[in-house]
Amino acid sequence: MSSNAPRHTALDALHRSLGATMTDFAGWDMPLRYGSERDEHIAVRTKAGLFDLSHMGEITVSGPQAAALLSYALVGNIASVGAGRARYTMICQADGGILDDLIVYRLADAEYMVVANASNAQVVLDALVERSAGFDAVVRDDRDAYALIAVQGPESPGILKSLTDADLDGLKYYAGLPGTVAGVPALIARTGYTGEDGFELFVKPAHAVELWQALTKAGEGVGLIPCGLSCRDTLRLEAGMPLYGHELSTSLTPFDAGLGRVVKFEKEGDFVGRDALSEAAAAALENPPRVLVGLIAEGRRVPRAGYAVVADGKVVGEVTSGAPSPTLGKPIAIAYVDAAHSAPGTAGVGVDIRGSHEPYEVVALPFYKRQK
């Protein structure tokens, strides 16, 4: 096998048996869709969808100084995360550029699990190992230790309740607890990337097929269907959630991305990027950078990443993500635009789609927010 061959998740044969269209994603062979992307998207919004997310990168950090290491290596205040809770944060370069956005789970007093994007897992692992020098903590690559299955959508709590006696009602958003689902030991996390309520289940790869099949059976009566990466992208786009490589990159700081709130200057001690991010925060106040906004098409043409946003014949921004929105019934985009054109309702804004300036409405993100 060449080193360039795609990696396969523990559910690979099952995806193929379901007729999935597979695609290479960050070096993994992953299901893009099983049938209609639109049907999969609508199932998650109205019923439930089942996702294989085993390509995500799990890194365990443990030891007496695990919290201190993570607070130094990441921009968030990891020491303040309670046991059983999770936090959205970022890892930045010394110059403030974003290496990746992450979710960090505190599994025990001195044990954390960092979940990185598939495309950045090795970069994040290498950075954490390098930054661990001098700390009494161990960084372990656990990418092969976990399969990750997500069940997302309004029916997901009921589906999961039928398979576990874990206290799901007491499980808050961005929290996790160990439990047993369909007889399989799992870390049950109430997190997701769809804008809906849902759960992510971290299990041993050997248990993945058994758990997927149990969830499929439990969801049969309420409309659960398997879902691929394509609808995951339109779901997160409607929910205004950033995707690394689109809204986030090493050329942007968290302040550029409108996510300065994740940087905790008040935490104890130094952290990588502190000085550069302090300057970026001050600069953003004085001279606002381009702002991340939503754009809704007035016509039918779909904008794509890299397309120019225009106003009065001038380029005022750039689309980072775009797709047809099944929920809104119109094409939508996320874009960085000059502050002067970022207010919702700003007139005269368009997207240059192959030379034609298509009119778009500027809106605040997210496009979609579920009813609690």
Short mmCIF file of C-alpha atoms in Angstrom, two decimals:
data_model
loop_
_atom_site.label_atom_id
_atom_site.label_comp_id
_atom_site.label_asym_id
_atom_site.label_seq_id
_atom_site.Cartn_x
_atom_site.Cartn_y
_atom_site.Cartn_z
CA MET A 1 0.00 0.00 0.00
CA SER A 2 1.44 3.39 -0.89
CA SER A 3 1.47 6.09 1.76
CA ASN A 4 -0.82 8.11 -0.52
CA ALA A 5 -3.62 5.55 -0.37
CA PRO A 6 -6.67 6.94 1.44
CA ARG A 7 -7.38 5.76 4.97
CA HIS A 8 -10.60 3.88 5.66
CA THR A 9 -12.81 4.18 8.72
CA ALA A 10 -14.13 1.12 10.55
CA LEU A 11 -17.47 1.71 8.77
CA ASP A 12 -16.05 1.68 5.24
CA ALA A 13 -17.60 -1.63 4.09
CA LEU A 14 -20.94 -0.63 5.61
CA HIS A 15 -20.98 2.70 3.71
CA ARG A 16 -20.32 0.86 0.46
CA SER A 17 -23.06 -1.68 1.20
CA LEU A 18 -25.44 1.30 1.60
CA GLY A 19 -24.47 2.56 -1.86
CA ALA A 20 -22.60 5.63 -0.61
CA THR A 21 -20.77 7.86 -3.06
CA MET A 22 -17.28 7.96 -1.56
CA THR A 23 -14.76 10.80 -1.80
CA ASP A 24 -11.24 11.54 -0.63
CA PHE A 25 -11.39 13.98 2.28
CA ALA A 26 -8.16 14.95 4.06
CA GLY A 27 -6.64 11.60 3.14
CA TRP A 28 -9.68 9.56 4.21
CA ASP A 29 -12.18 7.76 1.98
CA MET A 30 -15.46 9.19 3.28
CA PRO A 31 -19.14 9.03 2.29
CA LEU A 32 -20.15 12.17 0.39
CA ARG A 33 -23.79 11.16 0.13
CA TYR A 34 -25.93 8.01 0.17
CA GLY A 35 -28.82 9.31 -1.93
CA SER A 36 -30.07 12.87 -2.24
CA GLU A 37 -28.01 15.52 -0.44
CA ARG A 38 -31.16 17.59 -0.04
CA ASP A 39 -33.09 14.70 1.54
CA GLU A 40 -30.20 14.05 3.95
CA HIS A 41 -30.05 17.75 4.89
CA ILE A 42 -33.81 17.96 5.49
CA ALA A 43 -33.77 14.73 7.54
CA VAL A 44 -31.30 16.33 9.98
CA ARG A 45 -33.37 19.53 10.20
CA THR A 46 -36.69 17.73 10.74
CA LYS A 47 -35.94 14.19 11.98
CA ALA A 48 -32.43 12.76 12.37
CA GLY A 49 -29.26 11.92 10.47
CA LEU A 50 -26.43 9.48 11.17
CA PHE A 51 -22.85 10.49 10.34
CA ASP A 52 -19.47 8.75 10.33
CA LEU A 53 -16.95 11.31 11.60
CA SER A 54 -14.14 8.86 12.30
CA HIS A 55 -11.74 10.98 10.23
CA MET A 56 -11.56 13.59 13.02
CA GLY A 57 -8.28 13.65 14.95
CA GLU A 58 -8.36 12.70 18.64
CA ILE A 59 -5.34 13.63 20.76
CA THR A 60 -5.21 12.78 24.48
CA VAL A 61 -3.31 15.08 26.84
CA SER A 62 -2.81 13.78 30.37
CA GLY A 63 -0.67 14.28 33.44
CA PRO A 64 -0.35 16.69 36.37
CA GLN A 65 0.29 19.67 34.09
CA ALA A 66 -2.11 18.75 31.27
CA ALA A 67 -4.31 21.81 31.92
CA ALA A 68 -1.29 24.12 32.13
CA LEU A 69 0.10 22.75 28.87
CA LEU A 70 -3.22 23.22 27.04
CA SER A 71 -3.68 26.73 28.42
CA TYR A 72 -0.19 27.56 27.10
CA ALA A 73 -0.62 25.79 23.75
CA LEU A 74 -4.17 26.99 22.96
CA VAL A 75 -5.84 30.41 23.13
CA GLY A 76 -8.60 29.34 25.54
CA ASN A 77 -8.58 29.03 29.32
CA ILE A 78 -8.57 25.25 29.50
CA ALA A 79 -7.96 25.16 33.27
CA SER A 80 -11.48 26.54 33.79
CA VAL A 81 -13.20 23.68 31.91
CA GLY A 82 -15.01 21.47 34.41
CA ALA A 83 -14.69 17.68 34.34
CA GLY A 84 -17.22 16.29 31.86
CA ARG A 85 -17.45 19.57 29.96
CA ALA A 86 -16.11 20.63 26.55
CA ARG A 87 -14.92 23.90 25.05
CA TYR A 88 -14.57 25.30 21.56
CA THR A 89 -11.13 26.87 21.14
CA MET A 90 -8.27 27.39 18.70
CA ILE A 91 -4.58 26.68 18.37
CA CYS A 92 -2.64 29.57 16.85
CA GLN A 93 0.84 30.19 15.53
CA ALA A 94 3.18 32.61 17.32
CA ASP A 95 2.07 35.26 14.76
CA GLY A 96 -1.59 34.73 15.72
CA GLY A 97 -2.57 32.82 12.57
CA ILE A 98 -5.10 30.03 13.18
CA LEU A 99 -3.62 26.52 12.90
CA ASP A 100 -6.97 24.88 13.66
CA ASP A 101 -10.20 25.23 15.58
CA LEU A 102 -10.72 22.52 18.16
CA ILE A 103 -13.05 21.03 20.73
CA VAL A 104 -11.37 20.10 24.02
CA TYR A 105 -13.13 17.65 26.35
CA ARG A 106 -12.07 17.33 29.98
CA LEU A 107 -12.43 13.59 30.59
CA ALA A 108 -11.00 13.54 34.12
CA ASP A 109 -9.08 15.78 36.52
CA ALA A 110 -5.82 15.41 34.61
CA GLU A 111 -7.00 14.03 31.26
CA TYR A 112 -8.23 15.91 28.20
CA MET A 113 -9.19 14.92 24.69
CA VAL A 114 -8.45 17.43 21.94
CA VAL A 115 -10.45 16.89 18.74
CA ALA A 116 -8.86 18.41 15.65
CA ASN A 117 -10.09 18.67 12.06
CA ALA A 118 -9.02 15.74 9.91
CA SER A 119 -6.96 17.94 7.59
CA ASN A 120 -5.03 19.45 10.51
CA ALA A 121 -4.75 16.52 12.94
CA GLN A 122 -1.04 15.93 12.29
CA VAL A 123 -0.23 19.66 12.46
CA VAL A 124 -2.07 19.98 15.78
CA LEU A 125 -0.42 16.84 17.17
CA ASP A 126 3.04 18.08 16.18
CA ALA A 127 2.39 21.52 17.68
CA LEU A 128 1.13 20.07 20.97
CA VAL A 129 4.12 17.73 21.23
CA GLU A 130 6.50 20.61 20.54
CA ARG A 131 4.72 22.91 23.02
CA SER A 132 4.70 20.21 25.73
CA ALA A 133 8.44 20.62 26.39
CA GLY A 134 8.95 21.44 30.06
CA PHE A 135 5.44 20.42 31.12
CA ASP A 136 4.70 17.32 33.22
CA ALA A 137 2.17 16.06 30.67
CA VAL A 138 1.94 13.44 27.94
CA VAL A 139 0.52 14.07 24.44
CA ARG A 140 -0.77 10.90 22.80
CA ASP A 141 -1.99 10.36 19.25
CA ASP A 142 -5.32 8.54 19.68
CA ARG A 143 -6.59 8.83 16.12
CA ASP A 144 -6.64 5.05 15.73
CA ALA A 145 -8.21 4.48 19.16
CA TYR A 146 -11.59 5.97 18.26
CA ALA A 147 -14.38 5.74 15.75
CA LEU A 148 -16.76 8.69 15.91
CA ILE A 149 -20.46 8.41 15.07
CA ALA A 150 -22.82 11.38 15.27
CA VAL A 151 -26.60 11.35 15.46
CA GLN A 152 -28.00 14.82 14.80
CA GLY A 153 -31.49 16.28 14.56
CA PRO A 154 -34.61 16.83 16.66
CA GLU A 155 -35.31 13.08 16.99
CA SER A 156 -31.76 12.27 18.15
CA PRO A 157 -32.41 12.47 21.94
CA GLY A 158 -35.28 9.98 21.66
CA ILE A 159 -33.28 7.62 19.46
CA LEU A 160 -30.33 7.63 21.84
CA LYS A 161 -32.52 7.32 24.96
CA SER A 162 -33.88 4.05 23.60
CA LEU A 163 -30.32 2.62 23.60
CA THR A 164 -28.77 3.99 26.80
CA ASP A 165 -29.55 4.61 30.45
CA ALA A 166 -27.04 7.49 30.57
CA ASP A 167 -28.56 10.75 31.86
CA LEU A 168 -29.12 12.48 28.52
CA ASP A 169 -31.55 15.00 30.01
CA GLY A 170 -28.82 16.18 32.36
CA LEU A 171 -26.20 16.32 29.59
CA LYS A 172 -25.74 19.96 28.63
CA TYR A 173 -24.62 21.31 25.27
CA TYR A 174 -20.80 21.06 25.08
CA ALA A 175 -20.58 18.35 27.72
CA GLY A 176 -19.71 14.66 27.61
CA LEU A 177 -20.19 11.65 29.83
CA PRO A 178 -19.07 8.03 29.69
CA GLY A 179 -21.91 5.58 29.14
CA THR A 180 -23.04 2.50 27.31
CA VAL A 181 -25.01 2.80 24.06
CA ALA A 182 -26.53 -0.42 22.70
CA GLY A 183 -24.11 -2.33 24.93
CA VAL A 184 -21.10 -0.46 23.53
CA PRO A 185 -18.91 1.65 25.89
CA ALA A 186 -18.87 5.22 24.59
CA LEU A 187 -18.05 8.79 25.44
CA ILE A 188 -21.39 10.48 24.77
CA ALA A 189 -20.90 14.16 23.87
CA ARG A 190 -23.67 16.68 23.21
CA THR A 191 -21.85 18.53 20.46
CA GLY A 192 -22.32 18.85 16.73
CA TYR A 193 -21.77 20.82 13.58
CA THR A 194 -25.26 20.99 12.13
CA GLY A 195 -27.12 23.65 14.10
CA GLU A 196 -29.39 20.95 15.55
CA ASP A 197 -29.46 19.13 18.87
CA GLY A 198 -27.44 15.95 18.65
CA PHE A 199 -24.75 13.71 20.02
CA GLU A 200 -21.31 12.52 19.04
CA LEU A 201 -20.32 9.04 20.21
CA PHE A 202 -16.64 8.18 20.61
CA VAL A 203 -16.19 4.39 20.60
CA LYS A 204 -13.55 1.78 19.84
CA PRO A 205 -13.34 1.12 16.08
CA ALA A 206 -14.18 -2.55 16.72
CA HIS A 207 -17.61 -1.47 18.03
CA ALA A 208 -18.45 1.02 15.26
CA VAL A 209 -20.48 -1.26 12.95
CA GLU A 210 -22.51 -2.72 15.82
CA LEU A 211 -23.33 0.78 17.14
CA TRP A 212 -24.20 2.17 13.68
CA GLN A 213 -26.59 -0.73 13.08
CA ALA A 214 -28.22 -0.32 16.51
CA LEU A 215 -28.75 3.40 15.92
CA THR A 216 -30.14 2.72 12.43
CA LYS A 217 -32.66 0.24 13.85
CA ALA A 218 -33.62 2.54 16.74
CA GLY A 219 -34.21 5.41 14.31
CA GLU A 220 -36.22 3.48 11.71
CA GLY A 221 -39.62 4.63 12.95
CA VAL A 222 -38.71 8.32 13.24
CA GLY A 223 -37.03 8.97 9.90
CA LEU A 224 -33.32 8.59 10.73
CA ILE A 225 -31.19 8.18 7.60
CA PRO A 226 -27.42 7.94 6.98
CA CYS A 227 -25.88 11.26 5.94
CA GLY A 228 -22.67 12.15 4.13
CA LEU A 229 -20.18 15.00 4.25
CA SER A 230 -21.99 16.99 1.58
CA CYS A 231 -25.08 17.70 3.71
CA ARG A 232 -22.84 18.21 6.74
CA ASP A 233 -21.37 21.15 4.83
CA THR A 234 -24.73 22.73 3.92
CA LEU A 235 -26.00 22.20 7.49
CA ARG A 236 -22.98 23.94 9.06
CA LEU A 237 -23.18 26.69 6.43
CA GLU A 238 -26.80 27.48 7.33
CA ALA A 239 -25.80 27.45 11.01
CA GLY A 240 -22.99 29.95 10.29
CA MET A 241 -20.29 27.62 11.60
CA PRO A 242 -16.76 28.19 10.24
CA LEU A 243 -14.87 25.53 8.32
CA TYR A 244 -11.09 25.41 8.44
CA GLY A 245 -9.58 26.17 5.03
CA HIS A 246 -12.57 28.35 4.19
CA GLU A 247 -13.43 30.81 7.00
CA LEU A 248 -10.32 30.00 9.05
CA SER A 249 -6.66 29.79 8.01
CA THR A 250 -3.11 30.59 9.10
CA SER A 251 -3.40 33.96 7.33
CA LEU A 252 -6.24 34.99 9.69
CA THR A 253 -6.33 35.55 13.45
CA PRO A 254 -9.41 34.73 15.54
CA PHE A 255 -10.14 38.48 15.55
CA ASP A 256 -10.18 38.57 11.74
CA ALA A 257 -12.68 35.71 11.82
CA GLY A 258 -14.98 37.48 14.30
CA LEU A 259 -14.11 34.85 16.90
CA GLY A 260 -11.95 36.96 19.19
CA ARG A 261 -14.13 35.80 22.10
CA VAL A 262 -12.27 32.46 22.15
CA VAL A 263 -8.98 34.22 23.02
CA LYS A 264 -8.69 34.50 26.82
CA PHE A 265 -6.09 37.13 27.65
CA GLU A 266 -7.14 37.10 31.31
CA LYS A 267 -5.91 33.53 31.92
CA GLU A 268 -2.81 32.94 34.00
CA GLY A 269 0.54 32.64 32.29
CA ASP A 270 1.76 33.09 28.76
CA PHE A 271 0.31 31.35 25.72
CA VAL A 272 1.52 30.89 22.17
CA GLY A 273 0.52 33.90 20.10
CA ARG A 274 -0.41 36.14 23.06
CA ASP A 275 1.57 39.22 21.92
CA ALA A 276 0.50 38.99 18.28
CA LEU A 277 -3.13 38.42 19.25
CA SER A 278 -3.05 41.34 21.66
CA GLU A 279 -1.94 43.55 18.76
CA ALA A 280 -4.61 42.00 16.49
CA ALA A 281 -7.30 42.74 19.09
CA ALA A 282 -6.22 46.38 19.36
CA ALA A 283 -6.00 46.75 15.57
CA ALA A 284 -9.49 45.27 15.14
CA LEU A 285 -10.92 47.91 17.48
CA GLU A 286 -9.14 50.77 15.75
CA ASN A 287 -9.57 49.66 12.16
CA PRO A 288 -12.13 46.88 11.82
CA PRO A 289 -10.94 44.11 9.49
CA ARG A 290 -13.19 42.54 6.92
CA VAL A 291 -16.26 41.14 8.65
CA LEU A 292 -17.70 37.66 8.23
CA VAL A 293 -21.29 38.02 6.99
CA GLY A 294 -24.04 36.00 5.41
CA LEU A 295 -25.21 36.58 1.84
CA ILE A 296 -28.56 35.42 0.46
CA ALA A 297 -29.04 35.32 -3.31
CA GLU A 298 -31.84 37.19 -4.97
CA GLY A 299 -31.44 34.93 -8.01
CA ARG A 300 -30.63 31.23 -8.50
CA ARG A 301 -26.89 31.25 -9.22
CA VAL A 302 -24.74 29.62 -6.56
CA PRO A 303 -21.63 31.43 -5.27
CA ARG A 304 -18.48 29.43 -4.54
CA ALA A 305 -15.41 29.94 -2.36
CA GLY A 306 -13.05 32.50 -3.87
CA TYR A 307 -15.70 34.48 -5.77
CA ALA A 308 -15.39 38.25 -5.35
CA VAL A 309 -18.01 40.26 -3.45
CA VAL A 310 -18.61 43.56 -5.25
CA ALA A 311 -20.29 46.92 -4.67
CA ASP A 312 -20.24 50.02 -6.89
CA GLY A 313 -18.01 48.19 -9.35
CA LYS A 314 -15.33 47.56 -6.72
CA VAL A 315 -14.26 44.36 -4.97
CA VAL A 316 -15.28 44.66 -1.30
CA GLY A 317 -14.85 41.08 -0.16
CA GLU A 318 -14.54 37.40 -0.93
CA VAL A 319 -16.85 34.41 -0.59
CA THR A 320 -15.43 31.68 1.68
CA SER A 321 -18.27 29.13 1.41
CA GLY A 322 -21.37 28.95 -0.76
CA ALA A 323 -24.12 26.45 -1.57
CA PRO A 324 -27.82 26.12 -2.25
CA SER A 325 -29.67 26.25 1.09
CA PRO A 326 -32.34 23.55 1.33
CA THR A 327 -33.91 25.30 4.35
CA LEU A 328 -34.10 28.78 2.78
CA GLY A 329 -34.70 27.55 -0.76
CA LYS A 330 -32.08 29.97 -2.11
CA PRO A 331 -28.31 30.02 -2.66
CA ILE A 332 -26.38 31.34 0.36
CA ALA A 333 -22.78 32.25 1.09
CA ILE A 334 -20.48 33.21 3.93
CA ALA A 335 -18.06 35.97 2.96
CA TYR A 336 -15.49 38.36 4.38
CA VAL A 337 -16.51 41.88 3.37
CA ASP A 338 -15.19 45.35 4.14
CA ALA A 339 -16.69 46.78 7.33
CA ALA A 340 -18.42 49.54 5.31
CA HIS A 341 -20.53 46.93 3.50
CA SER A 342 -21.07 44.50 6.39
CA ALA A 343 -24.26 45.82 7.99
CA PRO A 344 -27.35 43.66 7.40
CA GLY A 345 -29.43 45.15 4.62
CA THR A 346 -26.54 47.06 2.99
CA ALA A 347 -27.72 47.94 -0.51
CA GLY A 348 -25.91 47.29 -3.78
CA VAL A 349 -23.86 44.26 -2.78
CA GLY A 350 -23.35 41.47 -5.29
CA VAL A 351 -21.18 38.46 -6.07
CA ASP A 352 -19.16 38.25 -9.27
CA ILE A 353 -20.24 34.90 -10.73
CA ARG A 354 -18.26 34.36 -13.95
CA GLY A 355 -18.33 38.04 -14.85
CA SER A 356 -21.93 38.69 -13.93
CA HIS A 357 -22.62 40.73 -10.77
CA GLU A 358 -25.46 38.81 -9.12
CA PRO A 359 -27.39 40.73 -6.42
CA TYR A 360 -27.16 39.45 -2.83
CA GLU A 361 -28.69 40.51 0.47
CA VAL A 362 -26.25 41.02 3.38
CA VAL A 363 -27.53 39.30 6.56
CA ALA A 364 -26.17 38.55 10.02
CA LEU A 365 -25.03 35.00 10.68
CA PRO A 366 -26.36 32.40 11.24
CA PHE A 367 -28.87 31.91 8.44
CA TYR A 368 -30.69 29.29 10.50
CA LYS A 369 -31.24 28.92 14.23
CA ARG A 370 -33.24 26.02 15.61
CA GLN A 371 -36.23 26.61 17.87
CA LYS A 372 -35.23 25.45 21.35
#
